Tab-separated table of C-alpha atoms in Angstrom:
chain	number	residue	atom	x	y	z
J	141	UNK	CA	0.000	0.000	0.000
J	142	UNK	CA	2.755	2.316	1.120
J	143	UNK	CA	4.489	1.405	-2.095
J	144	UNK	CA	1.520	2.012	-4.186
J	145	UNK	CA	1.339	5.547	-2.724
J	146	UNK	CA	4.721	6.459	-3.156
J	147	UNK	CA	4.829	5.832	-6.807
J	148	UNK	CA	1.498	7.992	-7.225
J	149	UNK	CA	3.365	11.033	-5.677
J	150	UNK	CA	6.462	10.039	-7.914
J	151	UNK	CA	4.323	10.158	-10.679
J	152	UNK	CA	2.665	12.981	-9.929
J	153	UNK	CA	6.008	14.869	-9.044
J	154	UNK	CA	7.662	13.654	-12.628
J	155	UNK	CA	4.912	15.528	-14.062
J	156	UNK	CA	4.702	18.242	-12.261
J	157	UNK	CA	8.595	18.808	-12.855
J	158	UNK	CA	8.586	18.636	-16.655
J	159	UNK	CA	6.136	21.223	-16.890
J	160	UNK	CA	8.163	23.889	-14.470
J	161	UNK	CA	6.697	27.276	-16.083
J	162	UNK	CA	3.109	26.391	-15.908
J	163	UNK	CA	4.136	24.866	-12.184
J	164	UNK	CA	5.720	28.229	-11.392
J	165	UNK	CA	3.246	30.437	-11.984
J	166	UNK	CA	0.348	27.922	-10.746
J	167	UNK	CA	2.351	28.193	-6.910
J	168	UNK	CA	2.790	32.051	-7.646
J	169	UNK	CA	-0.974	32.680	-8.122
J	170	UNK	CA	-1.694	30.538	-5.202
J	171	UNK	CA	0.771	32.027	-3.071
J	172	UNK	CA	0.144	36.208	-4.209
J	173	UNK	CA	-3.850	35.059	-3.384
J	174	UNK	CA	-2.870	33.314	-0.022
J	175	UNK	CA	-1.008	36.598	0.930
J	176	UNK	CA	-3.220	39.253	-0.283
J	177	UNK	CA	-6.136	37.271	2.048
J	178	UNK	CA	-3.697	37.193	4.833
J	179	UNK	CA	-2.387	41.231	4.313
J	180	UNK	CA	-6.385	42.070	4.145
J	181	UNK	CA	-7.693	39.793	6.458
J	182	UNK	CA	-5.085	40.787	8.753
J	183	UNK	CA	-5.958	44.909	8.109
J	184	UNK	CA	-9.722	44.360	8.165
J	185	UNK	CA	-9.918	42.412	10.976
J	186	UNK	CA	-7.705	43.801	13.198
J	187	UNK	CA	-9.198	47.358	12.261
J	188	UNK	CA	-12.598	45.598	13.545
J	189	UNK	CA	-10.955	44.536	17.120
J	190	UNK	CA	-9.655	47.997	17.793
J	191	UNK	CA	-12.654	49.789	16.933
J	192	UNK	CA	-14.371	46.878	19.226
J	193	UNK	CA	-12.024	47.331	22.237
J	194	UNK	CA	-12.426	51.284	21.970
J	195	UNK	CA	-16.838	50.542	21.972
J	196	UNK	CA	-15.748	48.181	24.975
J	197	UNK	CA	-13.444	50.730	26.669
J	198	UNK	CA	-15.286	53.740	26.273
J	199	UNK	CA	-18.005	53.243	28.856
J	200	UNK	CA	-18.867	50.192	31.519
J	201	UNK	CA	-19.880	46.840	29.880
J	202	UNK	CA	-23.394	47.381	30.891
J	203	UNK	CA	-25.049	50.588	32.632
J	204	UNK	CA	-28.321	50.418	34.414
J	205	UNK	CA	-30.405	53.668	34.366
J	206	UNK	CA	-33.429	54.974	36.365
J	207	UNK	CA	-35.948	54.258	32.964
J	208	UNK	CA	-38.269	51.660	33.029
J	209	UNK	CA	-38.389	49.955	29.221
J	210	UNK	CA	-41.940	49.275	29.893
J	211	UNK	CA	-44.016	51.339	31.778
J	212	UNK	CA	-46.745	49.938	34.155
J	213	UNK	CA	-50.243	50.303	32.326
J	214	UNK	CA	-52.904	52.945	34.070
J	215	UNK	CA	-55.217	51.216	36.764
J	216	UNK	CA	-57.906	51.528	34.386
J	217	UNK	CA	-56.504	49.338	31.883
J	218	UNK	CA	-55.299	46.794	34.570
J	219	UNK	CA	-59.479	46.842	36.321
J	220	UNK	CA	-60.890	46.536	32.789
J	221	UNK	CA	-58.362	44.119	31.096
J	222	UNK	CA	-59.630	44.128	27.499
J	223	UNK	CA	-62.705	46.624	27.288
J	224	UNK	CA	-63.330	49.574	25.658
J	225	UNK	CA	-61.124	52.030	28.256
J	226	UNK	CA	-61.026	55.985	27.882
J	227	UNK	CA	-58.642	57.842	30.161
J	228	UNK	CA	-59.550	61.578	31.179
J	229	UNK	CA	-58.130	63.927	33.144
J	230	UNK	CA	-55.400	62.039	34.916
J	231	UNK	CA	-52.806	63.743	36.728
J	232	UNK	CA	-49.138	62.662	36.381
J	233	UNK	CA	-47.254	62.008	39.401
J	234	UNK	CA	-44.261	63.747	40.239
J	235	UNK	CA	-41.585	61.372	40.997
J	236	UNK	CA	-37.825	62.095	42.043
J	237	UNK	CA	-35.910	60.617	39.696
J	238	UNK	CA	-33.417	58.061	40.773
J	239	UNK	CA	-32.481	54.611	40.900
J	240	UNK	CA	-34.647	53.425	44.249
J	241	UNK	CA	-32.701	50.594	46.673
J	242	UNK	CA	-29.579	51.242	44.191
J	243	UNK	CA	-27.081	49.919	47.016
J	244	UNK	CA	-29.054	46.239	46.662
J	245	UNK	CA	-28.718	46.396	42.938
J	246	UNK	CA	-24.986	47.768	43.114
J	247	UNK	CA	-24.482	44.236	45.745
J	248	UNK	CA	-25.899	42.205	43.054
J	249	UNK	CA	-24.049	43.351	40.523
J	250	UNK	CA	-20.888	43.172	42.985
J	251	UNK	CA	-21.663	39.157	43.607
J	252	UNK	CA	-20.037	38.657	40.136
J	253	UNK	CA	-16.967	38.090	40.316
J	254	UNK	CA	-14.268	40.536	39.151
J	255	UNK	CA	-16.523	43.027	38.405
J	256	UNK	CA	-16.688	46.571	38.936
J	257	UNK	CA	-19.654	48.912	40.091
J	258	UNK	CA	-19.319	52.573	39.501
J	259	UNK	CA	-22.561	54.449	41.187
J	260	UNK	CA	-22.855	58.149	39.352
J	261	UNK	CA	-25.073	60.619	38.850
J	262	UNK	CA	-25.339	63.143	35.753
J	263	UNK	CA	-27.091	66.282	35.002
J	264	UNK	CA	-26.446	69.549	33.291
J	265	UNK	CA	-24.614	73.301	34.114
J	266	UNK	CA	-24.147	76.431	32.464
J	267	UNK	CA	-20.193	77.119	32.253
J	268	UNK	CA	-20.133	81.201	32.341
J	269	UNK	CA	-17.119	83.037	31.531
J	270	UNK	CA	-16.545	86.792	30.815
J	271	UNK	CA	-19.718	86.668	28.088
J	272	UNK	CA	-19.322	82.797	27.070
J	273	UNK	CA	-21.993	80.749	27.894
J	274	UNK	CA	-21.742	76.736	27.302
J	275	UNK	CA	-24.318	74.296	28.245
J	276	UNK	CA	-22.185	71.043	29.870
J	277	UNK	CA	-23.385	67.265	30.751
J	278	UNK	CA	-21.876	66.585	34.559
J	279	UNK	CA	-21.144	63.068	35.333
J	280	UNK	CA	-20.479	62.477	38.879
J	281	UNK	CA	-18.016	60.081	39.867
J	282	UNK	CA	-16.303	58.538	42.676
J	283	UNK	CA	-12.730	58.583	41.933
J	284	UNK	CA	-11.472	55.577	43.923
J	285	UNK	CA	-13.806	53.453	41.697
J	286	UNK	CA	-13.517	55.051	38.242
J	287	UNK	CA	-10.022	54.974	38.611
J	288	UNK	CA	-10.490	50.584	38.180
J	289	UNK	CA	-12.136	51.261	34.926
J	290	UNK	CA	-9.284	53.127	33.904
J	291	UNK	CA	-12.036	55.153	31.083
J	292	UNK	CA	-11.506	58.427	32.003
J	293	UNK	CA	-7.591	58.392	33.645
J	294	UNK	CA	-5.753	57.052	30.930
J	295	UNK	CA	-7.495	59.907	28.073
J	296	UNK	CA	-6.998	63.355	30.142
J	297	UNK	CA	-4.081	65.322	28.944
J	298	UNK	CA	-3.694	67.303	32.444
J	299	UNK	CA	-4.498	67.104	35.667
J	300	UNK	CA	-5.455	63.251	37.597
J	301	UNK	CA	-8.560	61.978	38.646
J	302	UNK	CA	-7.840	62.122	41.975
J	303	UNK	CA	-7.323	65.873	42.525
J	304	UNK	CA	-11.399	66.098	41.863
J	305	UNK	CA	-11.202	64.790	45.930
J	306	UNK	CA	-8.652	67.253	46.934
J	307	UNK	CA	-10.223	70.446	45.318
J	308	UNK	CA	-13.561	71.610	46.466
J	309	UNK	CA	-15.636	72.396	43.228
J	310	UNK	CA	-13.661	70.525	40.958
J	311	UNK	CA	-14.101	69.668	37.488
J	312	UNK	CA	-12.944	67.846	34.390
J	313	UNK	CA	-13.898	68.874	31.293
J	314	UNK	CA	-12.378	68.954	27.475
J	315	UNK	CA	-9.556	70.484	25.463
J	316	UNK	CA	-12.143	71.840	22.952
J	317	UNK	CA	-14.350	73.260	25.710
J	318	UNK	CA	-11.498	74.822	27.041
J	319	UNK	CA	-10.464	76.462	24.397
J	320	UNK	CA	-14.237	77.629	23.826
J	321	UNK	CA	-14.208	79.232	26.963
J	322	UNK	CA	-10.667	80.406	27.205
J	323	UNK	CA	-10.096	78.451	30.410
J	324	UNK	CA	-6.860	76.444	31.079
J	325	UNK	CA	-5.845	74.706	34.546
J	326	UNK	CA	-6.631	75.771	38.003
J	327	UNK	CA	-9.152	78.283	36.054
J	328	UNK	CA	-12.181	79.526	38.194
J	329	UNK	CA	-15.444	78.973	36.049
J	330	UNK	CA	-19.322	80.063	36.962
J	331	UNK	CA	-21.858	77.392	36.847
J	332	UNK	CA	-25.813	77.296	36.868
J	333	UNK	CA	-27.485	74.584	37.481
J	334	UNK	CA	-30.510	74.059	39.504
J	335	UNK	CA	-28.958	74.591	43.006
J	336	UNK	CA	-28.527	78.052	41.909
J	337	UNK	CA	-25.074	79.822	40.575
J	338	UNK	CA	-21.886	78.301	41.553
J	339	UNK	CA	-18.297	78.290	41.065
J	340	UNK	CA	-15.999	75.389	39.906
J	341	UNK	CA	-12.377	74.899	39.425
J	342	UNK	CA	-10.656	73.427	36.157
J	343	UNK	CA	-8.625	70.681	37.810
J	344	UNK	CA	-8.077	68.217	34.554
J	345	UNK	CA	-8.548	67.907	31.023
J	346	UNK	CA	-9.542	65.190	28.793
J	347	UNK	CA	-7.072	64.619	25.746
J	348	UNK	CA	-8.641	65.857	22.361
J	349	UNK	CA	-9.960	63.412	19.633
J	350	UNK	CA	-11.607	61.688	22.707
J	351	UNK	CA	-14.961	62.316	21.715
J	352	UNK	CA	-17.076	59.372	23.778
J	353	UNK	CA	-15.347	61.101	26.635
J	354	UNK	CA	-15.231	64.701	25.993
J	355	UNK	CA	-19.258	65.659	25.312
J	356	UNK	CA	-19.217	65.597	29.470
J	357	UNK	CA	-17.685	67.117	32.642
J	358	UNK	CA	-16.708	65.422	35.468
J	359	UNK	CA	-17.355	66.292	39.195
J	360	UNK	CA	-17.049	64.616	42.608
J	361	UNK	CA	-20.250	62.101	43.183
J	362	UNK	CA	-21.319	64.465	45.892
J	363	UNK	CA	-20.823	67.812	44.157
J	364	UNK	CA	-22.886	66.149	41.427
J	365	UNK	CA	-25.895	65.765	43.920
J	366	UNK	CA	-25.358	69.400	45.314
J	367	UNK	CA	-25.446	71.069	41.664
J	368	UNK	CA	-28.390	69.124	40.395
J	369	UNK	CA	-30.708	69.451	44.279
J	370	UNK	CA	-30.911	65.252	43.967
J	371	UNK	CA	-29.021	64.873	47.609
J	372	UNK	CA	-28.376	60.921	48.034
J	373	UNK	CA	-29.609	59.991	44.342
J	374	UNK	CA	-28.227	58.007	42.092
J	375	UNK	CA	-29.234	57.595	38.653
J	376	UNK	CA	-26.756	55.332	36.869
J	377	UNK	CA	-24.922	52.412	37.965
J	378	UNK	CA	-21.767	51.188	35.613
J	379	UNK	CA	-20.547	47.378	35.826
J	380	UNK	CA	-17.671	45.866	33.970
J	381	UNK	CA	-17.138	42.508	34.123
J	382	UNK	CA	-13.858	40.275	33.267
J	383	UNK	CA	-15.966	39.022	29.745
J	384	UNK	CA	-17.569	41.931	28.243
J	385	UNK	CA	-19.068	39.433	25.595
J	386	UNK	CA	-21.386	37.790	28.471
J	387	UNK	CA	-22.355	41.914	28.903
J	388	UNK	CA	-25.945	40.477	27.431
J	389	UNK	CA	-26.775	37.737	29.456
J	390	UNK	CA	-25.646	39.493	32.661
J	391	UNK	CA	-27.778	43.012	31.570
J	392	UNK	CA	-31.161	40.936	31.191
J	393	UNK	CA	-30.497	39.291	33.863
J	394	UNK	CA	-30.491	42.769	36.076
J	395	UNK	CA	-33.167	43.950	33.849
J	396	UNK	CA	-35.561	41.412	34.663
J	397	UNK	CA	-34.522	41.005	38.849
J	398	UNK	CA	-34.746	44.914	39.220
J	399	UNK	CA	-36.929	45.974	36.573
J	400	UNK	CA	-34.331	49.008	35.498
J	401	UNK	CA	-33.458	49.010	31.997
J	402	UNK	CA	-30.183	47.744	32.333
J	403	UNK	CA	-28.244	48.439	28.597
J	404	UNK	CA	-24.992	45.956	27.313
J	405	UNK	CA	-22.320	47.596	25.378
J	406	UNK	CA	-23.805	45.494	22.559
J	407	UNK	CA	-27.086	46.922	23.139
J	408	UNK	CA	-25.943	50.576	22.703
J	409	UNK	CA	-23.928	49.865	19.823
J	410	UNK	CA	-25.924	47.720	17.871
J	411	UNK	CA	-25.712	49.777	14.861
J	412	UNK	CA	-22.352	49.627	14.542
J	413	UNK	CA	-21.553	45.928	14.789
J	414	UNK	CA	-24.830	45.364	12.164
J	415	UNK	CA	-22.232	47.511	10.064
J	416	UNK	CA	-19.068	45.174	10.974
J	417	UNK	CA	-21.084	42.297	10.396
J	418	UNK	CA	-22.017	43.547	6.531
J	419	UNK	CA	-18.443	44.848	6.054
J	420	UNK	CA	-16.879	41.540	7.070
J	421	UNK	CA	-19.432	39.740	4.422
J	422	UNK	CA	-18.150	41.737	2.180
J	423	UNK	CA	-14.292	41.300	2.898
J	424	UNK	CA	-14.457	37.295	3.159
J	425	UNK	CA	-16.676	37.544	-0.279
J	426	UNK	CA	-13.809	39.547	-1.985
J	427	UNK	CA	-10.776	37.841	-0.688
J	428	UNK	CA	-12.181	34.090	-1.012
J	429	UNK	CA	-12.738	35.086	-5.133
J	430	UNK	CA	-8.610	36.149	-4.818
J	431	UNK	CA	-8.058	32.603	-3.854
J	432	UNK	CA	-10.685	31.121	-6.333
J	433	UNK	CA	-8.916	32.930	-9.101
J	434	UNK	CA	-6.113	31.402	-8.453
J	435	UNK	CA	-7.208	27.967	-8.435
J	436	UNK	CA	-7.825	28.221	-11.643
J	437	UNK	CA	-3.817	27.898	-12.582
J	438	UNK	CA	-3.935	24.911	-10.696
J	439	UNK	CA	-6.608	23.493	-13.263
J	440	UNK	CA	-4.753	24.414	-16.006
J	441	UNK	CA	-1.291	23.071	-14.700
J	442	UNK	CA	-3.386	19.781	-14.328
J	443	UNK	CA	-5.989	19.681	-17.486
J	444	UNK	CA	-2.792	20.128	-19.947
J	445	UNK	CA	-1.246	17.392	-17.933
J	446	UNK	CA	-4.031	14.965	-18.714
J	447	UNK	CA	-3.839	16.253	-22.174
J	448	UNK	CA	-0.241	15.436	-22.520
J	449	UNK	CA	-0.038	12.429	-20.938
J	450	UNK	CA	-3.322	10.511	-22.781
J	451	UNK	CA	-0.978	8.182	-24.058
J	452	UNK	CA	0.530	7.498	-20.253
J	453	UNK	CA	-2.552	7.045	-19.176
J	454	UNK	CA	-3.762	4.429	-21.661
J	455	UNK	CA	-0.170	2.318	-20.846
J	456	UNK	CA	-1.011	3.177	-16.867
J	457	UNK	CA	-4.198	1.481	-17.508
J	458	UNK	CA	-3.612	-1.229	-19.446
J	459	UNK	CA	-0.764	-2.703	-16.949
J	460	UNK	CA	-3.297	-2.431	-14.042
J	461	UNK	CA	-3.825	1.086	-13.020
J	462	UNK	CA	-7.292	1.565	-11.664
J	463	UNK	CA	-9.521	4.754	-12.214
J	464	UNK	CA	-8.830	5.848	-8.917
J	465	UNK	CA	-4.971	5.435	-9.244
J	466	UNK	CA	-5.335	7.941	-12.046
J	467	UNK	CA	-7.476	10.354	-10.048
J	468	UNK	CA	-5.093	10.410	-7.036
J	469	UNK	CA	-2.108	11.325	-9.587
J	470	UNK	CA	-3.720	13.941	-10.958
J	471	UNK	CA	-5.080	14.990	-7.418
J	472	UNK	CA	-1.466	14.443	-5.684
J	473	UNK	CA	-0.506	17.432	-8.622
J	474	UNK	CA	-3.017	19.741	-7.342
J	475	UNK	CA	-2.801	19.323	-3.595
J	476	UNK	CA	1.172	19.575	-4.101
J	477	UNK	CA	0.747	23.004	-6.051
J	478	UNK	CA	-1.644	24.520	-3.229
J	479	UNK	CA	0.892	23.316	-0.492
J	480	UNK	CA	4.082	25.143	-2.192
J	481	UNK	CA	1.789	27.423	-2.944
J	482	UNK	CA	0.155	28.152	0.432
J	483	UNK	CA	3.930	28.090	2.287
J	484	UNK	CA	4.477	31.123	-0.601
J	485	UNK	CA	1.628	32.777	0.461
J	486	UNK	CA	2.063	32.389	4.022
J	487	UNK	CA	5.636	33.864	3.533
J	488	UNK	CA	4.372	36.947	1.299
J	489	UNK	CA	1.530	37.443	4.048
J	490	UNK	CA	4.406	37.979	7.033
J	491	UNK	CA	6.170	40.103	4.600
J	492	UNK	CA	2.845	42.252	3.673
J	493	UNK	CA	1.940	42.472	7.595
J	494	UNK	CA	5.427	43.504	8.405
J	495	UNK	CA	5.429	46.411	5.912
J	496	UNK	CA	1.909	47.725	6.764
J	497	UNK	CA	2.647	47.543	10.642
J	498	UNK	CA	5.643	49.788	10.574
J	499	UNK	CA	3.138	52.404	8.875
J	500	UNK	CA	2.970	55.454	11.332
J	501	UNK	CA	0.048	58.110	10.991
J	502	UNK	CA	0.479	61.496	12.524
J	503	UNK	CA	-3.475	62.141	13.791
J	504	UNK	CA	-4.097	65.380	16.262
J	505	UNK	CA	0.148	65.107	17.559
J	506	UNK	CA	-0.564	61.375	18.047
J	507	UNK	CA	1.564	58.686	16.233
J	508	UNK	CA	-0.812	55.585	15.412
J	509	UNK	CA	-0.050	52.458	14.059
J	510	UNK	CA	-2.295	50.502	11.686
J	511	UNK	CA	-4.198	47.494	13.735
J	512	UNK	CA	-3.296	44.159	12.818
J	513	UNK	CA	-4.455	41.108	13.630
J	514	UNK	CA	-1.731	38.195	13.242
J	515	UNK	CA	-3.567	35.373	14.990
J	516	UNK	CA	-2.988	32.254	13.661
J	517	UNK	CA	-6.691	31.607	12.589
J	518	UNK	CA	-6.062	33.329	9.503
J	519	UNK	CA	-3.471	31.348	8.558
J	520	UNK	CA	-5.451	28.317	8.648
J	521	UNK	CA	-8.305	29.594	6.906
J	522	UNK	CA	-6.539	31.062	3.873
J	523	UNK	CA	-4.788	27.300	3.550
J	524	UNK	CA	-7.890	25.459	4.103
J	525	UNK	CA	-9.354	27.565	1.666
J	526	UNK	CA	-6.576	27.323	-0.625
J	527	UNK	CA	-6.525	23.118	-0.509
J	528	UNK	CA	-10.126	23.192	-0.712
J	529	UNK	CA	-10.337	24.882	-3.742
J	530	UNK	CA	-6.882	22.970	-5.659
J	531	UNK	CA	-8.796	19.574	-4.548
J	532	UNK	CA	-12.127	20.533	-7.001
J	533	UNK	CA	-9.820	22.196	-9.261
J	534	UNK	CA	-7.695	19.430	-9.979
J	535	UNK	CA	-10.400	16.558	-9.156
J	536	UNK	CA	-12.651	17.955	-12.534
J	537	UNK	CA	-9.308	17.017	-14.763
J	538	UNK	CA	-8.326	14.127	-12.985
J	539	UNK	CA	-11.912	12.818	-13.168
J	540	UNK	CA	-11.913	12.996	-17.234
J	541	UNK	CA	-8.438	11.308	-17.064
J	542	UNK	CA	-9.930	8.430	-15.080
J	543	UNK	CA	-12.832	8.112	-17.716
J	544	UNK	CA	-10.332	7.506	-20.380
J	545	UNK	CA	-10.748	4.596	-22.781
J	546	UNK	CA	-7.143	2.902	-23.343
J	547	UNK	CA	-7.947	1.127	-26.377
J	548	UNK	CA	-9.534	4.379	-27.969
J	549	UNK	CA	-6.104	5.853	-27.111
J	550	UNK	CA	-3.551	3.262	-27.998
J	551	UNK	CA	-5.444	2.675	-31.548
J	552	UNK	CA	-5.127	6.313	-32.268
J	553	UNK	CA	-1.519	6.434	-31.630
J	554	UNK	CA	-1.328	3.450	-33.944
């Protein structure tokens, strides 16, 4: 059996070797399409995971809010379940806003383990300075905790989180805003909010280009609740977890316990991972017709062989060849192409990676690098791929080659 075998890949070698142009260029389409997939698999993908990590990064995994997603029906509707029910001059309740028993929802969240719950609070403020007005989002924070989640630290160009404990009034706001109001650091600015009129300090600023960041302001938690009158309220509760990707299961779980509309990262950026999901249709489509293009010099390579070698085939036949013995020759000719080819293509694919991740981009005084991702995965696909498609382009030959009637053959040479 062994025997057998080796004298099909003998075979199959001899003729691969006698036809050495057509061979060359069948392994050089195989191995510029195995690269090319690799170099933009590699850009596209790792692209995707950046702009993922930065949706991850920019906010906690999953934030519960004081919204119900459904509200509770009017008593009416609930006494009269299904009849003809006209509501008239109802009154609507004024409710504080807040998230009520939020320290047993912050323990639940807490019982996960290696997570991280960030209680805050947000409202709004009037920045005043000399005659500039500008209307601000305030997020209050606890520093000791936010400083965990690492969101807000690692993008401010001046100043550290901390000093919002150390300075009374304190506040974090933008570059752009900043400039806007011609403030810089340690800068006294006037605030209204619904306490009344106020005055806050400039004690950090977020870096530009950080835009998920830099819409707000930050304050200490409890200077929060003094500028918006909400004394002890809370309003939002952040959790990050060790596996953002079980952000879902965790959120509805919340949800449905505490009745809060509890939003996943996934949740709040649906859109834009509908979008990934179309754009990486779209690359695999593209890249997989690279490689299919160039299986098609592998069916050449091997159709002209079966031409050439009709008369080979009649002898290999009439000493005892079966039709299978003919098929795996032809076969052995187009799996060997795609493997030469394929250890080509994996070469040319380093070399492409290499060259696009020493590309540096100057954007706003920051030097970026182009996102790559160089996990092995790839690798496997664009071979599997490759074999895949040398196997049906060199089995449609090899199968006509099998078919062949050696007496046909040997009378014609005659």
């Amino acid at each position: 059996m062994f025997a057998r075998a080796r004298l099909i890949l003998g075979m199959a070698f001899r003729y691969l070797a006698k036809r050495r142009r057509q061979t060359v260029v069948a392994v050089a389409g195989v191995g510029v399409g195995v690269g090319f997939f690799l170099a933009v698999s590699a850009l596209m993908i790792g692209s995707q995971n950046d702009f993922v990590e930065t949706l991850i990064d920019a906010a906690p995994h999953i934030i519960i809010t004081d919204e119900i997603r459904s509200p509770p029906p009017q008593p009416a509707v609930v006494a009269l379940p299904g009849g003809a029910v006209q509501v008239r001059g109802y009154k609507p309740r004024n409710e504080v806003r807040g998230l009520k028993d939020w320290q047993q929802i912050a323990r639940a969240a807490e019982a996960i383990p290696g997570s991280v719950v960030a209680p805050s609070i947000s409202g709004a403020v009037t920045l005043r300075v000399g005659g500039r007005e500008e209307a601000l989002g305030i997020i209050g924070v606890d520093p000791a905790i936010q400083e965990k989640l690492g969101n807000i630290e690692e993008n401010l160009a001046a100043g550290r989180l901390r000093d919002l404990e150390t300075t009374q009034g304190g506040i974090i706001i933008s570059e752009e805003l900043a400039e806007r109001l011609g403030v810089g650091m340690g800068d006294i600015v006037g605030a209204t909010s619904r306490s009344g009129n106020n005055t806050l300090k400039v004690v950090g600023l977020l870096a530009r280009g950080r835009g998920q960041f830099g819409g707000n302001g930050y304050v200490l938690l409890r200077e929060a609740q003094s500028l918006t009158a909400q004394p002890f309220v809370i309003n939002s509760i952040g959790i990050t977890i060790p596996d953002p990707y079980e952000a879902e299961t965790v959120a509805a779980g919340l949800e449905s316990r505490f009745g809060y509309k509890a939003q996943s990262w996934q949740e709040r950026s649906a859109d834009f991972l509908a979008l990934l999901l179309t754009r990486n249709v779209i690359m695999y489509s593209v890249v997989s017709a690279i490689l299919l293009v160039a299986s098609f010099g592998i069916y050449t390579v091997v159709s002209n062989s079966v031409v050439d070698k009709r008369r080979d085939i009649a002898i290999l036949r009439s000493v005892g060849f079966s039709e299978g013995d003919l098929q795996r020759i032809f076969i052995a000719q187009g799996i060997a192409l795609a493997l030469i080819g394929v250890l080509v293509g994996w070469a040319l694919g380093l070399l492409l990676m290499q060259i696009l991740g020493s590309l540096e981009f100057s954007i706003q005084g920051r030097v970026e690098t182009i996102p790559l991702d160089r996990r092995p995965r790839q690798f496997f696909i664009a071979g599997g791929a490759s074999l895949l498609c040398a196997i049906v382009a060199a089995w449609l030959p090899a199968r006509k080659a099998a078919r062949v009637d050696p007496v046909d053959i040997l009378r014609g040479a005659a």
